[in-house]
mmCIF file with all atom_site columns, C-alpha atoms in Angstrom:
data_model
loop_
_atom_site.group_PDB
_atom_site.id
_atom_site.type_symbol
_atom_site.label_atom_id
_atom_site.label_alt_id
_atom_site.label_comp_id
_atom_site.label_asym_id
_atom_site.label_entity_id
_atom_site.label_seq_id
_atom_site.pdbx_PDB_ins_code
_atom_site.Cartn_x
_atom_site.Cartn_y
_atom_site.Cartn_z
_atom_site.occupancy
_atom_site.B_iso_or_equiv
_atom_site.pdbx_formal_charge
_atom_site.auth_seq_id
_atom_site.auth_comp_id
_atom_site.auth_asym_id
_atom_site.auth_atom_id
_atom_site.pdbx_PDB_model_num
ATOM 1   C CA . UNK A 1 1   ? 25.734 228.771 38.315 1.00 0.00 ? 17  UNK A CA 1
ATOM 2   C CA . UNK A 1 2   ? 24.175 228.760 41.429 1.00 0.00 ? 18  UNK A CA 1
ATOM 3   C CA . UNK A 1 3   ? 25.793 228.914 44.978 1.00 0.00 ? 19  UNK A CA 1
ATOM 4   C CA . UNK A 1 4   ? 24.579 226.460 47.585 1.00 0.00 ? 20  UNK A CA 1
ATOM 5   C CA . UNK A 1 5   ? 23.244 227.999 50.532 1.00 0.00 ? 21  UNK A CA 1
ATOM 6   C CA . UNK A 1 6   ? 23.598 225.199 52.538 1.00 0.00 ? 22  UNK A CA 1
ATOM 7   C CA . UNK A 1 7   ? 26.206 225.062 55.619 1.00 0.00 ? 23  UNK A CA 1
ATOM 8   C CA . UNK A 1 8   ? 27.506 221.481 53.638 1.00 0.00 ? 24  UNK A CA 1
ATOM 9   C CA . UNK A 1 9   ? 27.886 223.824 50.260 1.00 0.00 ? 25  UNK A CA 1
ATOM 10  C CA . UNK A 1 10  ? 29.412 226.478 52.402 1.00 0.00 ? 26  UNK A CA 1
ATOM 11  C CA . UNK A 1 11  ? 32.309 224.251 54.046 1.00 0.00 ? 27  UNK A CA 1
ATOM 12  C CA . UNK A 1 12  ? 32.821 222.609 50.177 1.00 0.00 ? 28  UNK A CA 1
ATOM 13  C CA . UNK A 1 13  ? 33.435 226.197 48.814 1.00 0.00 ? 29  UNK A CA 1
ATOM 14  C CA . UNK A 1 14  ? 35.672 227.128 52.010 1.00 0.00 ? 30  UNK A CA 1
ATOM 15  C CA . UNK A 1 15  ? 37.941 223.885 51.529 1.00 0.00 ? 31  UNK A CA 1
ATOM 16  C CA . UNK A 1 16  ? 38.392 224.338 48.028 1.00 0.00 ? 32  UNK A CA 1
ATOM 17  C CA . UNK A 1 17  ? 39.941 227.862 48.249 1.00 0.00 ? 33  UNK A CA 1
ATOM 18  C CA . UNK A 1 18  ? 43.210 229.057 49.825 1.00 0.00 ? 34  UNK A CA 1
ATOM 19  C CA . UNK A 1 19  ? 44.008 227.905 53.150 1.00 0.00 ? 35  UNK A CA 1
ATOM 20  C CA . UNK A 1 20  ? 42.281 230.499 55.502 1.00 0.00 ? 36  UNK A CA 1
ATOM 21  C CA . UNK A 1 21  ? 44.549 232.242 58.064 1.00 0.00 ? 37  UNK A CA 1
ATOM 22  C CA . UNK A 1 22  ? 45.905 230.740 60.632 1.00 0.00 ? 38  UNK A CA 1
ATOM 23  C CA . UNK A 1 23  ? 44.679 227.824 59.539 1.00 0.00 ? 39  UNK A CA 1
ATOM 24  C CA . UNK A 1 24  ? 48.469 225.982 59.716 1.00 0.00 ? 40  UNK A CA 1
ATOM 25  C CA . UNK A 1 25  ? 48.458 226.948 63.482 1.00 0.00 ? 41  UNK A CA 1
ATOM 26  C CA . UNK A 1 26  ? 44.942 225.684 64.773 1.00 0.00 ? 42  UNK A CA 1
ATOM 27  C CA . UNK A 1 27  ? 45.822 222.251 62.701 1.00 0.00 ? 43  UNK A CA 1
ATOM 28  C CA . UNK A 1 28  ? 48.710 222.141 64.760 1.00 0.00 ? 44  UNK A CA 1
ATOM 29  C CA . UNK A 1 29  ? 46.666 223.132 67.935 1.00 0.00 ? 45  UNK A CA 1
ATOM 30  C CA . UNK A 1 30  ? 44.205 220.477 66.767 1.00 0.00 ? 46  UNK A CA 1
ATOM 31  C CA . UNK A 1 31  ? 46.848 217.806 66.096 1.00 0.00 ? 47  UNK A CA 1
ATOM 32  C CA . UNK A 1 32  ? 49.327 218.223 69.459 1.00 0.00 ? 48  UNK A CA 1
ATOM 33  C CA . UNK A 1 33  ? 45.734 217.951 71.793 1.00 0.00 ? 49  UNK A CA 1
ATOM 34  C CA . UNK A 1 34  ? 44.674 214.802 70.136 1.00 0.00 ? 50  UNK A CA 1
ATOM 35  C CA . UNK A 1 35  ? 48.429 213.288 70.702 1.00 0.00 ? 51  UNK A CA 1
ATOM 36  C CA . UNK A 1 36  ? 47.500 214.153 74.667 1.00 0.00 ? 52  UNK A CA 1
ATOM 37  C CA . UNK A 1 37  ? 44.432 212.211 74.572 1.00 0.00 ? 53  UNK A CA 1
ATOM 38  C CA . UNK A 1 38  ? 45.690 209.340 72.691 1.00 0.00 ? 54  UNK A CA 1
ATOM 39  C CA . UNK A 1 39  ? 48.322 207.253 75.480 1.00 0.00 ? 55  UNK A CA 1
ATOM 40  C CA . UNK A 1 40  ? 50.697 205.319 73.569 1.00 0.00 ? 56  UNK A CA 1
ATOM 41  C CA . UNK A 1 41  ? 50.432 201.690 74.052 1.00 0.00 ? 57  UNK A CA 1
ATOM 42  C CA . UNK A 1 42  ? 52.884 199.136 75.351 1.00 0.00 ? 58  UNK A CA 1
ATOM 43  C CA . UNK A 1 43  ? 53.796 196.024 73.277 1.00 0.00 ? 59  UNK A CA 1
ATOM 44  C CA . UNK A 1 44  ? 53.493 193.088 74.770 1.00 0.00 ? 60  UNK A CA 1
ATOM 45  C CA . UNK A 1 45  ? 55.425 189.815 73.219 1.00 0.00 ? 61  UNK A CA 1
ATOM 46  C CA . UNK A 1 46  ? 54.013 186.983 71.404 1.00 0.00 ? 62  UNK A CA 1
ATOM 47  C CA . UNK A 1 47  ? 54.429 183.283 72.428 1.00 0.00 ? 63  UNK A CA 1
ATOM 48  C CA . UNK A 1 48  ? 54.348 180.304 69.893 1.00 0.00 ? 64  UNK A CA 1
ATOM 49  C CA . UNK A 1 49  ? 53.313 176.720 71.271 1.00 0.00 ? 65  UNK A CA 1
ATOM 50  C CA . UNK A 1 50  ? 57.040 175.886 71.872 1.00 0.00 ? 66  UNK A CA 1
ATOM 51  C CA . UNK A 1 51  ? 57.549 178.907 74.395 1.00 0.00 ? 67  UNK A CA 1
ATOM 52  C CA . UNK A 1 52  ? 59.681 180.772 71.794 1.00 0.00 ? 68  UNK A CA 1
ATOM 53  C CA . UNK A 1 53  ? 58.687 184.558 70.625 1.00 0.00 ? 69  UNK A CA 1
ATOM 54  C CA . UNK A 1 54  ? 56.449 184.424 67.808 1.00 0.00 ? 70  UNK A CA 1
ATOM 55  C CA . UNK A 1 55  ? 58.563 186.063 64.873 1.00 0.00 ? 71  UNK A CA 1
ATOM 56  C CA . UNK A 1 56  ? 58.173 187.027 61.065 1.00 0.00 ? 72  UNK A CA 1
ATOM 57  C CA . UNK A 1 57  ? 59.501 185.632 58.181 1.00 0.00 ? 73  UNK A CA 1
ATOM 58  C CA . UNK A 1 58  ? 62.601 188.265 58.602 1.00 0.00 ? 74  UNK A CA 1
ATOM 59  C CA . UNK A 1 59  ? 62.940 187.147 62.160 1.00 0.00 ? 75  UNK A CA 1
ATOM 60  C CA . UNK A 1 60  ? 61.094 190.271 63.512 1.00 0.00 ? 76  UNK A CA 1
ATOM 61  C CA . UNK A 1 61  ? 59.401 189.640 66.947 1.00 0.00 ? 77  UNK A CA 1
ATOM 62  C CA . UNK A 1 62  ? 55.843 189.922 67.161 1.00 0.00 ? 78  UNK A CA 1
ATOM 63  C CA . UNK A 1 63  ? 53.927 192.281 69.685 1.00 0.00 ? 79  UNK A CA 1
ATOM 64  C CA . UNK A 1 64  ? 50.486 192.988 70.458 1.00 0.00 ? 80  UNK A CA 1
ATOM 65  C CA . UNK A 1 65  ? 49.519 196.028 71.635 1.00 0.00 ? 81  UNK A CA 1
ATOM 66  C CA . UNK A 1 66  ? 48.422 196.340 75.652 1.00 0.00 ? 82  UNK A CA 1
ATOM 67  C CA . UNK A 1 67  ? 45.534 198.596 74.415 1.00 0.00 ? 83  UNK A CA 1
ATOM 68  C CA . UNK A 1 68  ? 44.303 195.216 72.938 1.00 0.00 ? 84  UNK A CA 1
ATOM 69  C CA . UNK A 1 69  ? 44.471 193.023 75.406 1.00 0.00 ? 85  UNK A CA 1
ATOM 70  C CA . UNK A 1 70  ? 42.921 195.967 78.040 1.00 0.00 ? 86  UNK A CA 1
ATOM 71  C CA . UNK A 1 71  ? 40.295 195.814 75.568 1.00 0.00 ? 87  UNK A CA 1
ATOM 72  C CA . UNK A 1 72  ? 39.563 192.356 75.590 1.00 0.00 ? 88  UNK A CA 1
ATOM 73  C CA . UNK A 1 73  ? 39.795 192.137 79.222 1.00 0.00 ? 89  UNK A CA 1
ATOM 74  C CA . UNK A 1 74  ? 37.247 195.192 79.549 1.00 0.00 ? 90  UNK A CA 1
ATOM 75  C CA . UNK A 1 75  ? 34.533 193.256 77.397 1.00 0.00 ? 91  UNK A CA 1
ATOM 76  C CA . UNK A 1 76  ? 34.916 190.436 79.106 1.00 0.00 ? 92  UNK A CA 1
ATOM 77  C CA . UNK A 1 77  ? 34.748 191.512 82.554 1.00 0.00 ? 93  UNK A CA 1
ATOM 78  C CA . UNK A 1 78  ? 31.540 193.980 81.286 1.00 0.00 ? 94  UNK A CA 1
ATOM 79  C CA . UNK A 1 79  ? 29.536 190.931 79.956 1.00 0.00 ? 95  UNK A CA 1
ATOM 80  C CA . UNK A 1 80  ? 27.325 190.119 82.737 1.00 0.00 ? 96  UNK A CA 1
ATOM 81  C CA . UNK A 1 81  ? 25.515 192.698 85.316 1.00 0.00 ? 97  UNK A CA 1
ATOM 82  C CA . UNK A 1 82  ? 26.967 191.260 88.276 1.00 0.00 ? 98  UNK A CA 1
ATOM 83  C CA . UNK A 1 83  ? 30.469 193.161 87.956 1.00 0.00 ? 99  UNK A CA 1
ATOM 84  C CA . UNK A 1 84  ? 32.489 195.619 85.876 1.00 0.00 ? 100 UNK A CA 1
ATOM 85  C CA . UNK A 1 85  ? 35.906 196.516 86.217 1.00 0.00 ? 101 UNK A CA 1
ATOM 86  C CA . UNK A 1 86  ? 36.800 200.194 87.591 1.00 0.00 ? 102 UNK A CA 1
ATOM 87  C CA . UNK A 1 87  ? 40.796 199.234 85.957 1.00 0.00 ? 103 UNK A CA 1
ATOM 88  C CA . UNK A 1 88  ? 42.725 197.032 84.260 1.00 0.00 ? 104 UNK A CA 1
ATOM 89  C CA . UNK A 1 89  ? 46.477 196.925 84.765 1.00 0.00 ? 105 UNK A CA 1
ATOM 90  C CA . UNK A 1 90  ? 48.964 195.039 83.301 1.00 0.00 ? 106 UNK A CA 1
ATOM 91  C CA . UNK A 1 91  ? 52.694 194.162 84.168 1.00 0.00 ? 107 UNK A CA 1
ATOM 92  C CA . UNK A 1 92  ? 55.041 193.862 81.102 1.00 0.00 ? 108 UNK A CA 1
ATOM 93  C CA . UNK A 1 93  ? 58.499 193.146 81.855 1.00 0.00 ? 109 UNK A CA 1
ATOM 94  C CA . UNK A 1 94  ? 61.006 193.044 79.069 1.00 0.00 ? 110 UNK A CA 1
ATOM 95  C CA . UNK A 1 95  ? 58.335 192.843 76.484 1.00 0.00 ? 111 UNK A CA 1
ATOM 96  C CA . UNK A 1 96  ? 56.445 189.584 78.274 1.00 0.00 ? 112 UNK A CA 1
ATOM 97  C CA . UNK A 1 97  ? 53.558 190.142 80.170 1.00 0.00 ? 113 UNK A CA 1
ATOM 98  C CA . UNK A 1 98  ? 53.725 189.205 83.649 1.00 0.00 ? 114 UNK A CA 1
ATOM 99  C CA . UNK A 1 99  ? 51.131 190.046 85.675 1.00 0.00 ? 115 UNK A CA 1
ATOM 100 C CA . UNK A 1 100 ? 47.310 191.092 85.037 1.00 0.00 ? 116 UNK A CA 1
ATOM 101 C CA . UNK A 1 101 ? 45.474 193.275 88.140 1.00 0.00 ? 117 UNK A CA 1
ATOM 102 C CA . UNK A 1 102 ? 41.921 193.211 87.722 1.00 0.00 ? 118 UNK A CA 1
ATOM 103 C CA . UNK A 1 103 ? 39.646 196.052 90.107 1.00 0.00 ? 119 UNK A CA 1
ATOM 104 C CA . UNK A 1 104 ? 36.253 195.130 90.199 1.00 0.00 ? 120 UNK A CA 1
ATOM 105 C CA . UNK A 1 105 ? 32.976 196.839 91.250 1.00 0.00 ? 121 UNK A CA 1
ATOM 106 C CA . UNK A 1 106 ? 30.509 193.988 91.884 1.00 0.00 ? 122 UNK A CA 1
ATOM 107 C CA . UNK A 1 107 ? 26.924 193.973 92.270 1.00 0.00 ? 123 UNK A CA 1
ATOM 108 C CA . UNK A 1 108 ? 25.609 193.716 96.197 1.00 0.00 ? 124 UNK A CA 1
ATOM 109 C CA . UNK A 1 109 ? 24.464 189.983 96.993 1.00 0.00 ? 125 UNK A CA 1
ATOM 110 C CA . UNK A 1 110 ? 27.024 188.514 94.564 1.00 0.00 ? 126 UNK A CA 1
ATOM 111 C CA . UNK A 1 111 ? 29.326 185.937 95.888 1.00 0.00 ? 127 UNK A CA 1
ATOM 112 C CA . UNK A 1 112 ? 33.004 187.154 95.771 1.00 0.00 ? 128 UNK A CA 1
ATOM 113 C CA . UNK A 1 113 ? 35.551 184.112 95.785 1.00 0.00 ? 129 UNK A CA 1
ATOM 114 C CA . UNK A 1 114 ? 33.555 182.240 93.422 1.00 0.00 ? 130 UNK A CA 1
ATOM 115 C CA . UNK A 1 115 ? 33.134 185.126 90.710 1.00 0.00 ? 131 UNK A CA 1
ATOM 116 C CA . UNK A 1 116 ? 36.908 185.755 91.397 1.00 0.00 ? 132 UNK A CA 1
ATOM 117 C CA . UNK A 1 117 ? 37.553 182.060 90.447 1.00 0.00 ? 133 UNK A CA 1
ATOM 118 C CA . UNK A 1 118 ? 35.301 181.780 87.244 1.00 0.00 ? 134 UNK A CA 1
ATOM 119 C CA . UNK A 1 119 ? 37.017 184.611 86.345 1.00 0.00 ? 135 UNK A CA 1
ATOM 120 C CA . UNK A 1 120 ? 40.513 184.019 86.486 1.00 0.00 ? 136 UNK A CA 1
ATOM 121 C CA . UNK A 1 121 ? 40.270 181.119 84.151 1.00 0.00 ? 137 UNK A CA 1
ATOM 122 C CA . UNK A 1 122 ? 38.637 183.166 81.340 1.00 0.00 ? 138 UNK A CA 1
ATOM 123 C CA . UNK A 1 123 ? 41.313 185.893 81.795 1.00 0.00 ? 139 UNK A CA 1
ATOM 124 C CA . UNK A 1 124 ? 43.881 183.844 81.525 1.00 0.00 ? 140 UNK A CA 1
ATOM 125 C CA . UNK A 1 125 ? 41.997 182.241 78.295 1.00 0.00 ? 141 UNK A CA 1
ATOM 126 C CA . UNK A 1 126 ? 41.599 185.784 76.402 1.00 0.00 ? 142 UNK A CA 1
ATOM 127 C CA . UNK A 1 127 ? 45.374 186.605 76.960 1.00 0.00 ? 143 UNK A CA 1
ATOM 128 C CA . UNK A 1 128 ? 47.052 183.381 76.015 1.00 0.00 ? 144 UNK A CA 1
ATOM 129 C CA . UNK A 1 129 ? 44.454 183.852 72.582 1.00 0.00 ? 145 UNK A CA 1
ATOM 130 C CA . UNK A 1 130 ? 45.934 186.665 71.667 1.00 0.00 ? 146 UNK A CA 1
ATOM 131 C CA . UNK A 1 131 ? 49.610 186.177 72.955 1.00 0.00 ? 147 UNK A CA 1
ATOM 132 C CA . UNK A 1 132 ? 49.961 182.753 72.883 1.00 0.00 ? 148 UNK A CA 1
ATOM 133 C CA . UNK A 1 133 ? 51.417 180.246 75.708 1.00 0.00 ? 149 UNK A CA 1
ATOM 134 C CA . UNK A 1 134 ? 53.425 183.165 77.585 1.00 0.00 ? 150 UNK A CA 1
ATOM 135 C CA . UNK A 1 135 ? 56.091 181.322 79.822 1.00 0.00 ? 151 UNK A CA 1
ATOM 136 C CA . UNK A 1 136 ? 55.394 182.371 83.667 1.00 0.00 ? 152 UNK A CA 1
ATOM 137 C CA . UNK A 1 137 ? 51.455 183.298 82.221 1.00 0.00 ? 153 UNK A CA 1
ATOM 138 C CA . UNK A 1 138 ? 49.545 181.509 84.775 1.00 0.00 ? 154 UNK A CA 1
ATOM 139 C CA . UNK A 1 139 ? 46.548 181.924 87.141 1.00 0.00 ? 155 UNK A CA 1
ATOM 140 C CA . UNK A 1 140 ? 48.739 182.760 89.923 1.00 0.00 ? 156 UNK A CA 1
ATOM 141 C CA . UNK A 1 141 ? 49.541 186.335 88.488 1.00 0.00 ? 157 UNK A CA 1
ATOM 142 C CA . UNK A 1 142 ? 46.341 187.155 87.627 1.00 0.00 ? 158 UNK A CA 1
ATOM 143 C CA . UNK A 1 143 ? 45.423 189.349 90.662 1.00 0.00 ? 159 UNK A CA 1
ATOM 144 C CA . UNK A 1 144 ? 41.361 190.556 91.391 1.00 0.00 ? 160 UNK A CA 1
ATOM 145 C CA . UNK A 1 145 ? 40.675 193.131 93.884 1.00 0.00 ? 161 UNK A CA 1
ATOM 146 C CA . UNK A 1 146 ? 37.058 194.260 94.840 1.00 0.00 ? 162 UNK A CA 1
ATOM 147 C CA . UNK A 1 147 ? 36.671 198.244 95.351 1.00 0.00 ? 163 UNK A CA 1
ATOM 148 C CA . UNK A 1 148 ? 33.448 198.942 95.264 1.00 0.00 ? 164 UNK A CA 1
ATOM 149 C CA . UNK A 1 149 ? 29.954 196.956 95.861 1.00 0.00 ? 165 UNK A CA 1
ATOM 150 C CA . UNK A 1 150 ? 26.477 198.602 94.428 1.00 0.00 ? 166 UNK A CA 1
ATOM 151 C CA . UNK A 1 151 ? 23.095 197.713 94.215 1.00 0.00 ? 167 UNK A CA 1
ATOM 152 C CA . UNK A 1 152 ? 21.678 196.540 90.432 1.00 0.00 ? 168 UNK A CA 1
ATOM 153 C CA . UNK A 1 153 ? 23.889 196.423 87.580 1.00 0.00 ? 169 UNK A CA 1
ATOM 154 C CA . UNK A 1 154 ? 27.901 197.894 87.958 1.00 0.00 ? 170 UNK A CA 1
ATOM 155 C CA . UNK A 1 155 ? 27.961 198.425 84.438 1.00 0.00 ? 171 UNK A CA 1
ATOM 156 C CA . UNK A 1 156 ? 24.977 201.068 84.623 1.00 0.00 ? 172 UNK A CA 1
ATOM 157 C CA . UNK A 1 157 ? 26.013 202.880 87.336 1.00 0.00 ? 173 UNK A CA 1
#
């Protein structure tokens, strides 16, 4: 039988004999950097149409992540090339969120108060999708701040 020369046949024979040394320690290395990277998420509470928390058939409440919703928020606010947001923040207070704060870069020549107020709306839209009708959710706490203005598109630069 021959032995495959190639890196791919290399790594195949290396993985399929005994754990090199120090192998146990670099996984670990490996493993504890990734768990810095990766921010754990807050939940955030789910609404039904009646105001109540959204629960399971074992009466378990039902959260979405914040990490979603910041998401959702971040493609909709980088869908056209007159603004992008520099951060999304959101307020949760005893599982329900309460605020959204919205920093936007927008591009020079745009008008401000009127993007702010076709914005809002669709905001407000993407979070009651995926929480449902949050009590206290409204426009009012839906907060947009402009940091930065630049020429051509924000999202490009």
């Amino acid at each position: 039988m021959a032995l495959d020369p190639s890196p791919l046949g290399r790594a195949i024979r290396a993985a399929r004999t005994d754990e090199p040394a120090g192998w146990v320690d670099l996984a670990e290395s490996i493993m504890s950097r990734v768990r810095r990277v990766v921010v754990p998420s807050e939940p955030i509470l789910t609404f039904t149409e009646q105001g109540t928390s959204t629960r399971d058939e074992e009466g378990s409440e039902t959260f979405v992540s914040a990490r979603v919703l910041t998401a959702a928020l971040r493609r909709l606010l980088q869908a056209h090339p007159t603004h992008a947001p520099e951060a999304i923040e959101l307020h949760v207070d005893e599982g329900g969120l309460t605020g959204i704060d919205i920093r936007l870069v927008a591009r020079y020549g745009v008008e401000l108060h009127p993007l702010a107020d076709n914005l809002r709306p669709q905001i407000l839209d993407i979070a009651r999708d995926l929480l449902g009708p949050a009590p206290g959710l409204d426009l009012s706490v839906i907060e947009i701040e402009y940091v930065d203005v630049t020429r051509g598109d924000p999202n490009r630069t």
